[in-house]
C-alpha cells in the first residue's frame, strides 16, 4: 500500500509540532509548507535528523511551493496569526480569512480530493470560509475544536480527581470560543458520569476554566498561543481519517439541520473516517444545554457576517 501523504500549511508553533506528532506516529510522509522561506525547510530537516534517533521512518519535507503538496490525502491548515494577550479569537477574522483564501486555492489545485482540517482561528468562521473557498464537499472539511476543548477538560477533571487521564472522556460542543458548551451529563470517568463524582460547583469551575483555557495559556506565554495540545488534538483527527478509524471526536462540522443548526459549521460529536466526516451523532440535549448551544451558534452566525469572501 502506498504511503499516505499529509500536508501541514504553516510551519509555526502549531504546524511544526503537528508535523512532529504525525511523523512520530508514522502516519505518512509529511510536507510542511509556509510563506516564509527557510523556516519549513529548516524545521523539516531538523525533524529528519531526529528520525533515526527516535526511530520514525517517514519523510518530512519543507517547502514554499504548493506543487510539492500534490496528491495529499489530508491537509491541515494552521497558517494565520495567533492571538496576543487581550485579543479575542474573533479579532483575527479579516487577516486570517485572507490567508485561508490564498491557501485553500493552492491546496485544491494540487489535491482536489483531499480532506481539509482547519486549525486557524477564529475556528468556526475559518472552517466555513475554507469550505466555501475550496469548493470541497462539506464532509471533506472539518475544524479542530472539541478534540482540543474536551482534551483540556479531561486534563482538569483528571487533576481534580487524581485519576488517570486515560479514563476521562469529556464532551464539549458548540463554538471553539469562550461560549463553547461543555456537556457534563455526557462526560465520564470510565463510563461513570462526572456528575456522580464531583459536586456542581466544582464541575462549573472546571467548565469555566475549559472555556477560557486557550486564553489562560495566551496570558502566560505573552507571545503566541497554545500549541502542544492543539497539535496533538489535530493529529488525532488526521489519524482517524488516514486510518479510517471511525473515531467519535467532537469536531467543527457542516450542519444540515442536526441539533437545529443549518448551513454553518459548529462543534458536534462526529464520526471521522476515510470518508472524512462520516456521521454526526445526535444526542438529546436538555433545555439548558440546547439554549447554550443556540447561543453559541448564533455567535458563529454573527461572526460569519463579518466574513468578506
Ligand atoms: N501561507 C502559508 N503560511 C502562512 C501564511 C500563508 N499565507 N501566512 C502566515 N503563514 C505562516 C506564518 O509564516 C507562520 O509560520 O503561519 C505560521 C503561523 O505560525 P505561528 O505564528 O507560530 O502561529 P501558531 O501558534 O502556529 O498558530 C497558528 O493556529 O491555533 C491557531 O490561533 C492560532 O490562528 C492561529 C494558528
XYZ file of C-alpha atoms and ligand atoms in Angstrom:
345
model
C 0.000 0.000 0.000
C 1.337 3.390 -0.964
C 2.250 5.632 1.917
C -0.187 8.356 2.839
C 0.745 11.977 2.270
C -0.115 14.709 4.718
C 0.451 18.429 4.177
C 0.672 20.878 7.051
C 0.257 24.506 5.989
C 2.001 26.921 8.351
C 5.324 25.910 9.878
C 4.857 27.928 13.061
C 4.278 26.612 16.554
C 1.132 24.603 15.838
C 2.117 23.481 12.331
C 5.625 22.284 13.132
C 4.506 20.478 16.287
C 1.687 18.827 14.319
C 4.195 17.634 11.707
C 6.264 16.130 14.518
C 3.322 14.198 16.020
C 2.292 12.905 12.555
C 5.824 11.764 11.789
C 6.327 10.120 15.191
C 3.124 8.189 14.633
C 4.388 7.230 11.131
C 1.021 8.181 9.636
C 2.579 9.048 6.275
C 5.065 11.330 4.565
C 4.689 14.900 5.751
C 5.035 18.103 3.723
C 5.431 21.268 5.759
C 4.745 24.458 3.810
C 4.940 28.108 4.808
C 5.071 31.503 3.146
C 8.389 32.291 4.836
C 11.430 30.870 3.056
C 13.752 28.652 5.064
C 11.517 28.035 8.088
C 9.689 24.944 6.779
C 12.905 23.619 5.193
C 14.871 24.133 8.406
C 12.267 22.623 10.708
C 11.675 19.652 8.376
C 15.404 18.943 8.205
C 15.689 19.189 11.983
C 12.883 16.616 12.328
C 14.501 14.318 9.741
C 17.625 14.378 11.870
C 15.528 13.349 14.895
C 14.078 10.424 12.893
C 16.999 7.978 13.251
C 17.326 8.789 16.960
C 13.641 8.269 17.795
C 13.238 5.669 15.019
C 10.366 7.014 12.961
C 10.598 6.145 9.298
C 8.755 8.685 7.149
C 9.942 11.636 5.120
C 9.325 15.213 6.206
C 9.844 17.861 3.536
C 9.853 21.615 3.985
C 8.813 23.811 1.063
C 7.338 27.107 -0.151
C 5.994 25.541 -3.357
C 2.457 24.137 -3.430
C 3.405 21.764 -6.271
C 5.169 19.713 -3.569
C 1.846 19.194 -1.770
C 0.244 17.462 -4.782
C -1.862 14.386 -4.022
C -2.142 14.932 -0.268
C -4.637 12.653 1.496
C -5.094 15.098 4.348
C -4.207 18.801 4.550
C -4.058 20.563 7.897
C -4.169 24.370 7.750
C -2.542 26.204 10.649
C -1.421 29.273 8.680
C -2.503 32.503 10.263
C -1.815 34.897 13.048
C -2.187 33.660 16.625
C -3.781 35.684 19.421
C -1.945 38.210 21.511
C -2.892 38.904 25.155
C -6.219 40.743 25.343
C -7.246 39.598 21.859
C -10.335 37.529 21.251
C -10.220 34.791 18.594
C -12.647 36.924 16.531
C -10.134 39.797 16.330
C -8.199 37.692 13.845
C -11.050 37.362 11.365
C -10.027 39.590 8.436
C -6.329 38.791 8.333
C -6.791 35.077 8.718
C -9.654 34.884 6.201
C -7.295 36.400 3.628
C -4.711 33.756 4.439
C -7.299 30.936 4.231
C -8.349 32.243 0.827
C -4.809 32.238 -0.531
C -4.008 28.821 0.907
C -7.164 26.836 0.004
C -6.966 27.917 -3.644
C -3.464 26.476 -3.945
C -4.288 23.347 -1.970
C -7.289 22.201 -4.014
C -5.423 22.953 -7.234
C -2.917 20.229 -6.336
C -5.035 17.962 -4.080
C -8.622 18.126 -5.401
C -9.768 15.067 -3.409
C -8.173 15.868 -0.083
C -9.691 16.110 3.377
C -9.101 19.539 4.914
C -8.682 20.072 8.642
C -8.642 23.711 9.728
C -6.873 24.931 12.853
C -6.653 28.662 12.110
C -8.784 30.866 14.369
C -11.468 32.089 14.728
C -12.064 28.440 14.016
C -15.755 28.110 13.216
C -15.593 31.021 10.770
C -12.335 29.913 9.143
C -13.587 26.388 8.531
C -16.720 27.854 6.914
C -14.518 30.090 4.744
C -12.290 27.149 3.798
C -15.320 25.101 2.759
C -16.766 27.936 0.641
C -13.458 28.838 -0.963
C -12.209 25.309 -1.591
C -15.349 24.003 -3.299
C -14.794 20.678 -1.496
C -17.846 18.686 -0.393
C -18.797 19.539 3.191
C -17.883 16.078 4.544
C -14.289 16.673 3.353
C -13.861 19.795 5.515
C -13.658 19.908 9.305
C -12.140 22.043 12.032
C -10.252 21.492 15.263
C -12.464 22.407 18.191
C -13.918 19.836 20.577
C -10.954 17.461 20.268
C -8.886 20.175 21.930
C -11.526 21.623 24.250
C -12.583 18.191 25.529
C -8.917 17.238 25.957
C -8.426 20.281 28.156
C -11.495 19.445 30.224
C -10.261 15.829 30.514
C -6.988 17.153 31.911
C -8.745 19.337 34.503
C -11.086 16.517 35.605
C -8.148 14.113 35.955
C -6.229 16.703 38.011
C -9.246 17.302 40.277
C -9.995 13.627 40.900
C -6.402 12.408 40.908
C -7.248 9.713 38.352
C -5.515 8.676 35.143
C -6.140 10.907 32.142
C -6.661 7.676 30.211
C -10.032 7.112 31.867
C -11.516 10.584 31.423
C -13.672 11.405 28.385
C -15.473 14.738 28.292
C -17.767 16.048 25.578
C -17.602 19.686 24.509
C -19.710 21.013 21.612
C -20.630 24.390 20.085
C -18.207 27.096 19.016
C -14.446 26.939 19.592
C -14.754 30.105 21.652
C -15.468 31.146 25.217
C -19.145 30.261 24.707
C -18.361 26.603 23.907
C -20.729 24.105 25.528
C -19.200 21.508 27.868
C -21.681 18.653 28.417
C -21.233 17.413 31.980
C -24.002 14.805 31.670
C -22.070 13.229 28.811
C -18.609 13.420 30.369
C -17.348 10.328 32.134
C -14.589 8.622 34.059
C -14.558 5.042 32.764
C -18.245 5.314 31.971
C -19.214 6.934 35.317
C -20.785 10.369 34.751
C -18.646 13.104 36.328
C -21.849 14.394 37.956
C -21.687 11.304 40.228
C -18.099 12.032 41.240
C -17.893 15.808 41.660
C -20.250 18.434 43.069
C -21.949 21.006 40.868
C -19.768 23.877 41.955
C -16.528 22.035 41.159
C -17.784 20.975 37.729
C -18.932 24.518 36.974
C -15.477 25.839 37.876
C -13.841 23.238 35.594
C -16.229 24.049 32.738
C -15.454 27.741 33.117
C -11.720 27.074 33.128
C -12.149 24.932 29.981
C -13.967 27.769 28.197
C -11.032 30.127 28.688
C -8.242 27.529 28.671
C -6.740 28.870 25.428
C -6.709 32.374 26.894
C -5.071 31.114 30.093
C -2.127 29.920 28.008
C -2.004 33.100 25.893
C -1.847 35.070 29.147
C 1.091 33.010 30.402
C 3.059 32.881 27.141
C 2.506 36.584 26.328
C 3.774 35.987 22.791
C 1.720 33.454 20.836
C -0.864 30.874 21.792
C -1.039 27.213 22.805
C 0.409 24.559 20.519
C 1.192 21.265 22.266
C -2.420 20.275 22.966
C -3.779 21.813 19.732
C -1.240 19.966 17.586
C -1.836 16.665 19.393
C -5.602 17.051 19.055
C -5.465 17.742 15.311
C -3.104 14.788 14.848
C -5.844 12.546 16.334
C -8.355 13.857 13.810
C -5.911 13.276 10.937
C -5.137 9.792 12.224
C -8.855 8.921 12.358
C -9.221 9.908 8.692
C -5.966 8.376 7.420
C -6.505 5.032 9.184
C -10.298 5.012 8.688
C -10.736 4.625 12.423
C -14.393 5.766 12.641
C -13.496 7.571 15.860
C -16.103 9.762 17.522
C -14.353 13.077 18.043
C -16.149 16.360 18.696
C -15.191 18.497 15.690
C -16.358 21.577 13.810
C -18.523 20.014 11.086
C -21.016 21.207 8.499
C -24.525 21.103 9.954
C -27.526 20.295 7.821
C -30.275 20.508 10.418
C -28.606 18.481 13.193
C -29.331 19.972 16.632
C -31.410 22.606 14.806
C -28.289 24.062 13.104
C -28.231 24.564 9.349
C -25.768 25.881 6.779
C -22.786 26.610 9.040
C -20.001 24.710 10.816
C -20.215 24.100 14.554
C -18.683 21.675 17.026
C -20.633 18.414 17.335
C -19.779 14.754 18.075
C -18.694 13.412 14.677
C -17.596 10.051 13.305
C -14.326 10.557 11.446
C -13.003 8.037 8.948
C -11.720 7.636 5.393
C -14.863 9.394 4.159
C -13.999 12.476 6.227
C -16.966 13.442 8.392
C -18.967 10.215 8.043
C -21.714 10.933 10.538
C -22.877 13.368 13.200
C -24.114 11.697 16.372
C -27.289 13.262 17.684
C -27.989 13.046 21.389
C -30.858 14.586 23.275
C -29.918 17.829 24.979
C -31.871 19.241 27.900
C -33.351 22.742 27.627
C -30.378 24.444 29.240
C -27.818 22.637 27.053
C -29.810 23.389 23.896
C -30.121 27.062 24.909
C -26.352 27.289 25.417
C -25.764 25.629 22.041
C -28.193 28.010 20.314
C -26.399 30.996 21.824
C -23.013 29.644 20.767
C -24.274 29.020 17.226
C -25.828 32.489 16.978
C -22.428 33.967 17.828
C -20.847 31.972 14.958
C -23.536 33.288 12.584
C -22.806 36.860 13.689
C -19.078 36.393 13.031
C -19.732 34.903 9.588
C -21.459 38.169 8.657
C -18.056 39.866 9.004
C -16.537 37.463 6.527
C -15.793 39.237 3.296
C -15.299 36.382 0.816
N 0.721 30.772 3.748
C 1.446 29.900 4.450
N 1.834 30.136 5.717
C 1.497 31.310 6.255
C 0.735 32.277 5.569
C 0.341 31.957 4.235
N -0.379 32.797 3.515
N 0.561 33.339 6.376
C 1.173 33.051 7.539
N 1.739 31.843 7.471
C 2.536 31.146 8.470
C 3.497 32.047 9.217
O 4.640 32.345 8.429
C 3.830 31.221 10.446
O 4.963 30.404 10.266
O 1.722 30.620 9.507
C 2.571 30.349 10.624
C 1.824 30.620 11.902
O 2.628 30.229 12.950
P 2.645 30.955 14.377
O 2.735 32.422 14.171
O 3.656 30.259 15.222
O 1.157 30.677 14.939
P 0.638 29.346 15.656
O 0.807 29.466 17.121
O 1.178 28.166 14.957
O -0.939 29.473 15.367
C -1.459 29.330 14.066
O -3.455 28.252 14.810
O -4.293 27.895 16.946
C -4.348 28.710 15.802
O -4.984 30.878 16.678
C -3.942 30.127 16.094
O -4.719 31.026 14.032
C -3.569 30.616 14.730
C -2.969 29.360 14.085
